[in-house]
PDB file of C-alpha atoms in Angstrom:
ATOM      1  CA  MET K 898      48.074 -52.330 -37.385  1.00  0.00           C
ATOM      2  CA  GLY K 899      46.583 -55.497 -38.612  1.00  0.00           C
ATOM      3  CA  PRO K 900      47.024 -56.885 -41.675  1.00  0.00           C
ATOM      4  CA  GLY K 901      44.913 -55.307 -44.380  1.00  0.00           C
ATOM      5  CA  ARG K 902      43.978 -52.122 -41.284  1.00  0.00           C
ATOM      6  CA  VAL K 903      45.915 -49.469 -43.052  1.00  0.00           C
ATOM      7  CA  ARG K 904      43.122 -47.753 -45.435  1.00  0.00           C
ATOM      8  CA  ALA K 905      44.444 -43.749 -45.334  1.00  0.00           C
ATOM      9  CA  VAL K 906      47.927 -42.294 -45.485  1.00  0.00           C
ATOM     10  CA  PHE K 907      48.342 -38.719 -44.270  1.00  0.00           C
ATOM     11  CA  PHE K 908      51.215 -37.421 -45.543  1.00  0.00           C
ATOM     12  CA  ASP K 909      52.897 -33.916 -44.386  1.00  0.00           C
ATOM     13  CA  LEU K 910      53.928 -31.243 -47.016  1.00  0.00           C
ATOM     14  CA  ASP K 911      57.346 -29.276 -46.200  1.00  0.00           C
ATOM     15  CA  ASN K 912      60.046 -31.084 -46.325  1.00  0.00           C
ATOM     16  CA  THR K 913      58.486 -34.560 -46.832  1.00  0.00           C
ATOM     17  CA  LEU K 914      57.311 -34.315 -50.203  1.00  0.00           C
ATOM     18  CA  ILE K 915      59.048 -31.050 -51.406  1.00  0.00           C
ATOM     19  CA  ASP K 916      62.159 -29.958 -50.589  1.00  0.00           C
ATOM     20  CA  THR K 917      61.080 -26.385 -49.177  1.00  0.00           C
ATOM     21  CA  ALA K 918      64.478 -25.615 -47.267  1.00  0.00           C
ATOM     22  CA  GLY K 919      66.583 -26.045 -50.327  1.00  0.00           C
ATOM     23  CA  ALA K 920      64.413 -24.117 -51.900  1.00  0.00           C
ATOM     24  CA  SER K 921      64.562 -21.112 -49.704  1.00  0.00           C
ATOM     25  CA  ARG K 922      68.543 -21.385 -49.955  1.00  0.00           C
ATOM     26  CA  LEU K 923      68.188 -20.854 -53.555  1.00  0.00           C
ATOM     27  CA  GLY K 924      65.825 -17.730 -52.645  1.00  0.00           C
ATOM     28  CA  MET K 925      68.378 -16.269 -50.151  1.00  0.00           C
ATOM     29  CA  LEU K 926      71.654 -16.520 -52.443  1.00  0.00           C
ATOM     30  CA  GLU K 927      69.331 -14.882 -55.201  1.00  0.00           C
ATOM     31  CA  VAL K 928      69.142 -12.147 -52.923  1.00  0.00           C
ATOM     32  CA  ILE K 929      72.492 -12.403 -51.541  1.00  0.00           C
ATOM     33  CA  LYS K 930      73.611 -12.108 -55.418  1.00  0.00           C
ATOM     34  CA  LEU K 931      71.120  -8.649 -55.571  1.00  0.00           C
ATOM     35  CA  LEU K 932      72.303  -6.837 -52.560  1.00  0.00           C
ATOM     36  CA  GLN K 933      76.228  -7.359 -53.446  1.00  0.00           C
ATOM     37  CA  SER K 934      75.746  -6.810 -56.783  1.00  0.00           C
ATOM     38  CA  LYS K 935      72.980  -4.010 -56.952  1.00  0.00           C
ATOM     39  CA  TYR K 936      73.253  -2.553 -53.808  1.00  0.00           C
ATOM     40  CA  HIS K 937      77.224  -3.040 -52.846  1.00  0.00           C
ATOM     41  CA  TYR K 938      76.628  -5.088 -49.642  1.00  0.00           C
ATOM     42  CA  LYS K 939      79.386  -7.477 -49.010  1.00  0.00           C
ATOM     43  CA  GLU K 940      79.434  -9.223 -45.316  1.00  0.00           C
ATOM     44  CA  GLU K 941      76.232  -7.216 -44.663  1.00  0.00           C
ATOM     45  CA  ALA K 942      74.223  -9.074 -47.386  1.00  0.00           C
ATOM     46  CA  GLU K 943      74.630 -12.974 -45.703  1.00  0.00           C
ATOM     47  CA  VAL K 944      73.927 -11.652 -42.113  1.00  0.00           C
ATOM     48  CA  ILE K 945      70.391 -10.194 -43.294  1.00  0.00           C
ATOM     49  CA  CYS K 946      69.687 -13.298 -44.793  1.00  0.00           C
ATOM     50  CA  ASP K 947      70.317 -15.009 -41.547  1.00  0.00           C
ATOM     51  CA  ARG K 948      68.553 -12.956 -39.721  1.00  0.00           C
ATOM     52  CA  VAL K 949      65.233 -13.496 -42.076  1.00  0.00           C
ATOM     53  CA  GLN K 950      65.656 -17.027 -41.471  1.00  0.00           C
ATOM     54  CA  VAL K 951      65.751 -16.648 -37.983  1.00  0.00           C
ATOM     55  CA  LYS K 952      62.509 -14.337 -38.039  1.00  0.00           C
ATOM     56  CA  LEU K 953      61.094 -16.931 -40.289  1.00  0.00           C
ATOM     57  CA  SER K 954      61.729 -19.569 -37.665  1.00  0.00           C
ATOM     58  CA  GLN K 955      59.819 -17.743 -35.088  1.00  0.00           C
ATOM     59  CA  GLU K 956      56.741 -17.024 -37.233  1.00  0.00           C
ATOM     60  CA  GLY K 957      54.104 -19.366 -35.247  1.00  0.00           C
ATOM     61  CA  ALA K 958      53.916 -16.362 -32.988  1.00  0.00           C
ATOM     62  CA  HIS K 959      52.338 -14.123 -35.086  1.00  0.00           C
ATOM     63  CA  PRO K 960      47.929 -15.158 -35.746  1.00  0.00           C
ATOM     64  CA  TYR K 961      47.221 -16.131 -39.226  1.00  0.00           C
ATOM     65  CA  SER K 962      45.489 -12.989 -39.248  1.00  0.00           C
ATOM     66  CA  THR K 963      48.124 -11.615 -39.870  1.00  0.00           C
ATOM     67  CA  CYS K 964      48.795 -10.656 -43.651  1.00  0.00           C
ATOM     68  CA  ILE K 965      51.267 -12.772 -44.725  1.00  0.00           C
ATOM     69  CA  THR K 966      53.064 -10.664 -47.543  1.00  0.00           C
ATOM     70  CA  ASP K 967      53.263  -7.577 -44.988  1.00  0.00           C
ATOM     71  CA  LEU K 968      54.536 -10.181 -42.129  1.00  0.00           C
ATOM     72  CA  ARG K 969      57.534 -11.197 -44.522  1.00  0.00           C
ATOM     73  CA  THR K 970      58.464  -8.111 -45.754  1.00  0.00           C
ATOM     74  CA  THR K 971      58.652  -6.577 -42.142  1.00  0.00           C
ATOM     75  CA  HIS K 972      61.061  -9.438 -41.641  1.00  0.00           C
ATOM     76  CA  TRP K 973      63.465  -7.982 -44.353  1.00  0.00           C
ATOM     77  CA  GLU K 974      63.014  -4.042 -43.597  1.00  0.00           C
ATOM     78  CA  GLU K 975      64.031  -5.357 -39.937  1.00  0.00           C
ATOM     79  CA  ALA K 976      67.313  -7.388 -41.038  1.00  0.00           C
ATOM     80  CA  ILE K 977      67.747  -4.570 -43.160  1.00  0.00           C
ATOM     81  CA  LEU K 978      67.802  -2.435 -40.464  1.00  0.00           C
ATOM     82  CA  GLU K 979      69.373  -4.271 -37.569  1.00  0.00           C
ATOM     83  CA  THR K 980      72.322  -4.690 -39.993  1.00  0.00           C
ATOM     84  CA  THR K 981      73.243  -1.689 -41.929  1.00  0.00           C
ATOM     85  CA  GLY K 982      71.406   0.348 -39.169  1.00  0.00           C
ATOM     86  CA  GLY K 983      69.196   2.581 -41.036  1.00  0.00           C
ATOM     87  CA  PRO K 984      67.549   4.212 -42.186  1.00  0.00           C
ATOM     88  CA  PRO K 985      64.209   2.245 -42.946  1.00  0.00           C
ATOM     89  CA  ASN K 986      63.681   0.288 -46.393  1.00  0.00           C
ATOM     90  CA  ARG K 987      60.537  -0.723 -47.508  1.00  0.00           C
ATOM     91  CA  ALA K 988      61.220  -0.722 -51.079  1.00  0.00           C
ATOM     92  CA  LEU K 989      64.117  -2.943 -50.782  1.00  0.00           C
ATOM     93  CA  ALA K 990      63.073  -5.167 -47.902  1.00  0.00           C
ATOM     94  CA  THR K 991      59.811  -5.574 -50.755  1.00  0.00           C
ATOM     95  CA  GLU K 992      62.204  -6.650 -53.387  1.00  0.00           C
ATOM     96  CA  CYS K 993      64.025  -8.862 -51.363  1.00  0.00           C
ATOM     97  CA  TYR K 994      61.144 -10.718 -50.613  1.00  0.00           C
ATOM     98  CA  GLU K 995      59.759 -10.647 -53.610  1.00  0.00           C
ATOM     99  CA  LEU K 996      63.150 -11.867 -55.150  1.00  0.00           C
ATOM    100  CA  TRP K 997      63.182 -14.882 -52.458  1.00  0.00           C
ATOM    101  CA  LYS K 998      59.550 -15.665 -52.579  1.00  0.00           C
ATOM    102  CA  SER K 999      59.766 -16.185 -56.342  1.00  0.00           C
ATOM    103  CA  THR K1000      62.506 -18.157 -56.451  1.00  0.00           C
ATOM    104  CA  ARG K1001      61.224 -20.470 -54.073  1.00  0.00           C
ATOM    105  CA  LEU K1002      58.168 -21.255 -55.629  1.00  0.00           C
ATOM    106  CA  ARG K1003      60.157 -22.151 -58.303  1.00  0.00           C
ATOM    107  CA  HIS K1004      61.975 -24.434 -56.693  1.00  0.00           C
ATOM    108  CA  LEU K1005      59.272 -26.184 -55.375  1.00  0.00           C
ATOM    109  CA  GLY K1006      58.471 -28.840 -58.235  1.00  0.00           C
ATOM    110  CA  LEU K1007      57.465 -32.307 -57.346  1.00  0.00           C
ATOM    111  CA  ALA K1008      59.980 -34.846 -57.841  1.00  0.00           C
ATOM    112  CA  GLU K1009      58.768 -37.272 -60.097  1.00  0.00           C
ATOM    113  CA  ASP K1010      60.139 -40.305 -58.340  1.00  0.00           C
ATOM    114  CA  VAL K1011      57.403 -38.895 -55.425  1.00  0.00           C
ATOM    115  CA  ARG K1012      54.925 -38.107 -58.153  1.00  0.00           C
ATOM    116  CA  ALA K1013      54.948 -41.908 -59.490  1.00  0.00           C
ATOM    117  CA  MET K1014      55.257 -43.283 -55.604  1.00  0.00           C
ATOM    118  CA  LEU K1015      51.846 -40.956 -54.509  1.00  0.00           C
ATOM    119  CA  ALA K1016      50.186 -42.686 -57.515  1.00  0.00           C
ATOM    120  CA  GLU K1017      51.068 -45.660 -56.916  1.00  0.00           C
ATOM    121  CA  LEU K1018      50.014 -45.067 -53.136  1.00  0.00           C
ATOM    122  CA  ARG K1019      46.566 -44.251 -54.446  1.00  0.00           C
ATOM    123  CA  ARG K1020      45.909 -47.409 -56.278  1.00  0.00           C
ATOM    124  CA  GLU K1021      45.178 -48.572 -52.605  1.00  0.00           C
ATOM    125  CA  PHE K1022      45.097 -45.849 -50.239  1.00  0.00           C
ATOM    126  CA  ARG K1023      43.137 -42.803 -49.284  1.00  0.00           C
ATOM    127  CA  LEU K1024      45.513 -40.028 -49.784  1.00  0.00           C
ATOM    128  CA  LEU K1025      45.552 -36.820 -48.177  1.00  0.00           C
ATOM    129  CA  LEU K1026      47.760 -33.407 -47.597  1.00  0.00           C
ATOM    130  CA  LEU K1027      47.859 -32.279 -44.294  1.00  0.00           C
ATOM    131  CA  THR K1028      50.073 -29.132 -43.654  1.00  0.00           C
ATOM    132  CA  ASN K1029      50.768 -26.553 -41.260  1.00  0.00           C
ATOM    133  CA  GLY K1030      50.906 -22.826 -42.049  1.00  0.00           C
ATOM    134  CA  ASP K1031      49.561 -19.733 -43.447  1.00  0.00           C
ATOM    135  CA  ARG K1032      47.057 -19.955 -45.643  1.00  0.00           C
ATOM    136  CA  GLN K1033      48.045 -18.041 -48.535  1.00  0.00           C
ATOM    137  CA  THR K1034      51.457 -19.303 -48.003  1.00  0.00           C
ATOM    138  CA  GLN K1035      50.765 -23.127 -48.130  1.00  0.00           C
ATOM    139  CA  ARG K1036      48.224 -22.888 -51.007  1.00  0.00           C
ATOM    140  CA  GLU K1037      51.015 -21.101 -53.217  1.00  0.00           C
ATOM    141  CA  LYS K1038      53.524 -23.938 -52.448  1.00  0.00           C
ATOM    142  CA  ILE K1039      50.705 -26.546 -53.409  1.00  0.00           C
ATOM    143  CA  ALA K1040      50.062 -25.077 -57.069  1.00  0.00           C
ATOM    144  CA  ALA K1041      53.888 -23.897 -57.488  1.00  0.00           C
ATOM    145  CA  SER K1042      54.382 -28.164 -56.915  1.00  0.00           C
ATOM    146  CA  GLY K1043      51.842 -29.571 -58.506  1.00  0.00           C
ATOM    147  CA  CYS K1044      50.585 -31.882 -55.939  1.00  0.00           C
ATOM    148  CA  GLY K1045      47.269 -31.178 -54.915  1.00  0.00           C
ATOM    149  CA  PRO K1046      45.955 -33.641 -57.711  1.00  0.00           C
ATOM    150  CA  CYS K1047      48.149 -36.512 -55.910  1.00  0.00           C
ATOM    151  CA  PHE K1048      45.351 -36.445 -53.206  1.00  0.00           C
ATOM    152  CA  ASP K1049      41.606 -37.325 -52.265  1.00  0.00           C
ATOM    153  CA  ALA K1050      41.768 -34.282 -50.053  1.00  0.00           C
ATOM    154  CA  VAL K1051      44.067 -31.075 -48.642  1.00  0.00           C
ATOM    155  CA  VAL K1052      43.675 -29.696 -45.022  1.00  0.00           C
ATOM    156  CA  VAL K1053      45.347 -26.841 -44.427  1.00  0.00           C
ATOM    157  CA  GLY K1054      46.199 -26.130 -40.887  1.00  0.00           C
ATOM    158  CA  GLY K1055      45.714 -21.696 -41.367  1.00  0.00           C
ATOM    159  CA  GLU K1056      42.285 -22.472 -42.612  1.00  0.00           C
ATOM    160  CA  GLN K1057      41.585 -24.942 -39.617  1.00  0.00           C
ATOM    161  CA  ALA K1058      40.565 -24.103 -35.715  1.00  0.00           C
ATOM    162  CA  GLU K1059      43.310 -26.405 -34.709  1.00  0.00           C
ATOM    163  CA  GLU K1060      47.015 -27.471 -36.751  1.00  0.00           C
ATOM    164  CA  LYS K1061      49.028 -30.469 -35.801  1.00  0.00           C
ATOM    165  CA  PRO K1062      49.981 -31.605 -33.494  1.00  0.00           C
ATOM    166  CA  ALA K1063      45.892 -31.201 -32.058  1.00  0.00           C
ATOM    167  CA  PRO K1064      43.907 -34.343 -32.509  1.00  0.00           C
ATOM    168  CA  SER K1065      41.201 -32.162 -34.269  1.00  0.00           C
ATOM    169  CA  ILE K1066      42.327 -31.930 -37.569  1.00  0.00           C
ATOM    170  CA  PHE K1067      43.561 -35.136 -37.604  1.00  0.00           C
ATOM    171  CA  GLN K1068      39.959 -36.182 -37.134  1.00  0.00           C
ATOM    172  CA  HIS K1069      38.530 -33.874 -39.428  1.00  0.00           C
ATOM    173  CA  CYS K1070      41.033 -35.401 -41.782  1.00  0.00           C
ATOM    174  CA  CYS K1071      39.436 -38.903 -40.840  1.00  0.00           C
ATOM    175  CA  ASP K1072      36.163 -37.443 -41.496  1.00  0.00           C
ATOM    176  CA  LEU K1073      36.751 -36.059 -45.178  1.00  0.00           C
ATOM    177  CA  LEU K1074      37.817 -39.789 -45.711  1.00  0.00           C
ATOM    178  CA  GLY K1075      35.102 -41.668 -44.409  1.00  0.00           C
ATOM    179  CA  VAL K1076      37.988 -43.491 -42.109  1.00  0.00           C
ATOM    180  CA  ARG K1077      38.953 -44.659 -38.371  1.00  0.00           C
ATOM    181  CA  PRO K1078      42.085 -43.015 -37.125  1.00  0.00           C
ATOM    182  CA  ALA K1079      43.375 -46.242 -36.404  1.00  0.00           C
ATOM    183  CA  ASP K1080      43.175 -46.958 -40.070  1.00  0.00           C
ATOM    184  CA  CYS K1081      45.741 -43.935 -40.552  1.00  0.00           C
ATOM    185  CA  VAL K1082      49.335 -43.454 -41.238  1.00  0.00           C
ATOM    186  CA  MET K1083      50.647 -40.028 -41.064  1.00  0.00           C
ATOM    187  CA  VAL K1084      53.858 -39.521 -42.158  1.00  0.00           C
ATOM    188  CA  GLY K1085      55.510 -36.511 -41.906  1.00  0.00           C
ATOM    189  CA  ASP K1086      59.723 -35.044 -41.072  1.00  0.00           C
ATOM    190  CA  THR K1087      58.833 -33.363 -37.977  1.00  0.00           C
ATOM    191  CA  LEU K1088      58.418 -35.369 -34.581  1.00  0.00           C
ATOM    192  CA  ASP K1089      56.839 -32.498 -32.841  1.00  0.00           C
ATOM    193  CA  THR K1090      53.755 -31.783 -35.077  1.00  0.00           C
ATOM    194  CA  ASP K1091      53.320 -34.687 -37.277  1.00  0.00           C
ATOM    195  CA  ILE K1092      54.606 -37.849 -35.246  1.00  0.00           C
ATOM    196  CA  GLN K1093      52.983 -36.393 -32.035  1.00  0.00           C
ATOM    197  CA  GLY K1094      49.854 -35.240 -34.009  1.00  0.00           C
ATOM    198  CA  GLY K1095      49.701 -38.573 -35.341  1.00  0.00           C
ATOM    199  CA  LEU K1096      49.851 -40.068 -31.337  1.00  0.00           C
ATOM    200  CA  ASN K1097      47.737 -37.929 -29.802  1.00  0.00           C
ATOM    201  CA  ALA K1098      44.732 -38.784 -32.264  1.00  0.00           C
ATOM    202  CA  GLY K1099      45.457 -42.134 -31.670  1.00  0.00           C
ATOM    203  CA  LEU K1100      46.668 -43.347 -35.677  1.00  0.00           C
ATOM    204  CA  GLY K1101      47.610 -46.601 -36.648  1.00  0.00           C
ATOM    205  CA  ALA K1102      50.843 -45.437 -37.047  1.00  0.00           C
ATOM    206  CA  THR K1103      53.318 -42.710 -37.145  1.00  0.00           C
ATOM    207  CA  VAL K1104      56.394 -42.625 -40.432  1.00  0.00           C
ATOM    208  CA  TRP K1105      59.092 -40.488 -39.190  1.00  0.00           C
ATOM    209  CA  VAL K1106      60.874 -39.116 -42.243  1.00  0.00           C
ATOM    210  CA  SER K1107      64.504 -38.437 -40.591  1.00  0.00           C
ATOM    211  CA  ALA K1108      66.232 -37.143 -43.834  1.00  0.00           C
ATOM    212  CA  GLY K1109      69.846 -38.838 -42.904  1.00  0.00           C
ATOM    213  CA  ALA K1110      69.223 -38.358 -39.284  1.00  0.00           C
ATOM    214  CA  ALA K1111      70.821 -41.615 -37.419  1.00  0.00           C
ATOM    215  CA  ALA K1112      67.808 -42.172 -34.962  1.00  0.00           C
ATOM    216  CA  PRO K1113      64.817 -40.107 -33.622  1.00  0.00           C
ATOM    217  CA  PRO K1114      66.150 -38.340 -30.100  1.00  0.00           C
ATOM    218  CA  ALA K1115      65.700 -39.642 -27.495  1.00  0.00           C
ATOM    219  CA  PRO K1116      62.366 -38.770 -25.010  1.00  0.00           C
ATOM    220  CA  PRO K1117      60.725 -36.451 -24.462  1.00  0.00           C
ATOM    221  CA  ALA K1118      60.625 -36.275 -27.928  1.00  0.00           C
ATOM    222  CA  PRO K1119      57.698 -38.186 -29.516  1.00  0.00           C
ATOM    223  CA  ALA K1120      58.665 -41.856 -30.805  1.00  0.00           C
ATOM    224  CA  PRO K1121      57.577 -42.680 -34.492  1.00  0.00           C
ATOM    225  CA  HIS K1122      56.418 -45.980 -34.618  1.00  0.00           C
ATOM    226  CA  TYR K1123      58.225 -46.183 -37.666  1.00  0.00           C
ATOM    227  CA  THR K1124      61.819 -43.842 -39.230  1.00  0.00           C
ATOM    228  CA  VAL K1125      62.198 -44.132 -43.280  1.00  0.00           C
ATOM    229  CA  ALA K1126      65.055 -41.880 -44.360  1.00  0.00           C
ATOM    230  CA  SER K1127      62.993 -40.810 -46.991  1.00  0.00           C
ATOM    231  CA  VAL K1128      59.479 -40.832 -48.551  1.00  0.00           C
ATOM    232  CA  LEU K1129      59.995 -42.981 -50.880  1.00  0.00           C
ATOM    233  CA  GLU K1130      60.796 -46.216 -48.823  1.00  0.00           C
ATOM    234  CA  LEU K1131      56.783 -45.806 -47.805  1.00  0.00           C
ATOM    235  CA  PRO K1132      55.279 -48.458 -50.347  1.00  0.00           C
ATOM    236  CA  ALA K1133      57.916 -50.844 -48.709  1.00  0.00           C
ATOM    237  CA  LEU K1134      57.010 -50.103 -45.294  1.00  0.00           C
ATOM    238  CA  LEU K1135      52.972 -50.130 -45.937  1.00  0.00           C
ATOM    239  CA  ARG K1136      53.419 -53.692 -47.765  1.00  0.00           C
ATOM    240  CA  ARG K1137      55.481 -54.887 -44.502  1.00  0.00           C
ATOM    241  CA  LEU K1138      52.367 -53.257 -42.231  1.00  0.00           C
ATOM    242  CA  GLY K1139      49.797 -55.640 -44.616  1.00  0.00           C
ATOM    243  CA  ARG K1140      52.196 -58.676 -43.307  1.00  0.00           C
ATOM    244  CA  GLU K1141      52.607 -57.999 -39.723  1.00  0.00           C
ATOM    245  CA  PRO K1142      50.047 -59.067 -37.111  1.00  0.00           C
ATOM    246  CA  GLY K1143      49.316 -56.709 -34.553  1.00  0.00           C
ATOM    247  CA  ALA K1144      51.696 -53.938 -35.656  1.00  0.00           C
ATOM    248  CA  PRO K1145      51.228 -50.679 -33.911  1.00  0.00           C
TER     249      PRO K1145
END
């Protein structure tokens, strides 16, 4: 990417700008306390939460037409049944889901240093939030974190025909901002969606937020143009990009 070419920066949301994984863990801890103190489950409480976590990680197989509240309540109901042997207990599953969800949302605030970074970048670049996931879930996270006003546009994968890494959603983002793919940078923590998607769409550069990983995985994993340990390193990287002729 040549000098002065960066016009827009696309940001992933989960575990790039907000600590979704950490907030989810705090939610699980609250459910464990509930199950142990109110319902007298001991080691079963952690097993139930572990099983729900696995089910959450497999949600990509479910169409977004499925009601996310029903789906996730069913995760809890199934995990309780699988761990305790039954009978099915929808009321308990609902209580667990609502506690996990409310706790998670309560801990999804946008850190002040991240908010300040976005304000700094927005003085020079167009900013767009590009997040995969169910519409209701992602919109709730955006509202809870208060990050929506930091961006010129917000695109949720569950509201589009295709999600990251499909090129179509990136082209949609470019059209919203009136920029070319070659003038855009994609920033995210997930190689298979954020980085591969940026590469698929021909963006000018991709930036992987490694969260402390020493290096990107070896091929065939997608190779980002740049790697940062924290999203807060982005302003310095973008300044460097503007000074490097012929950078990707």
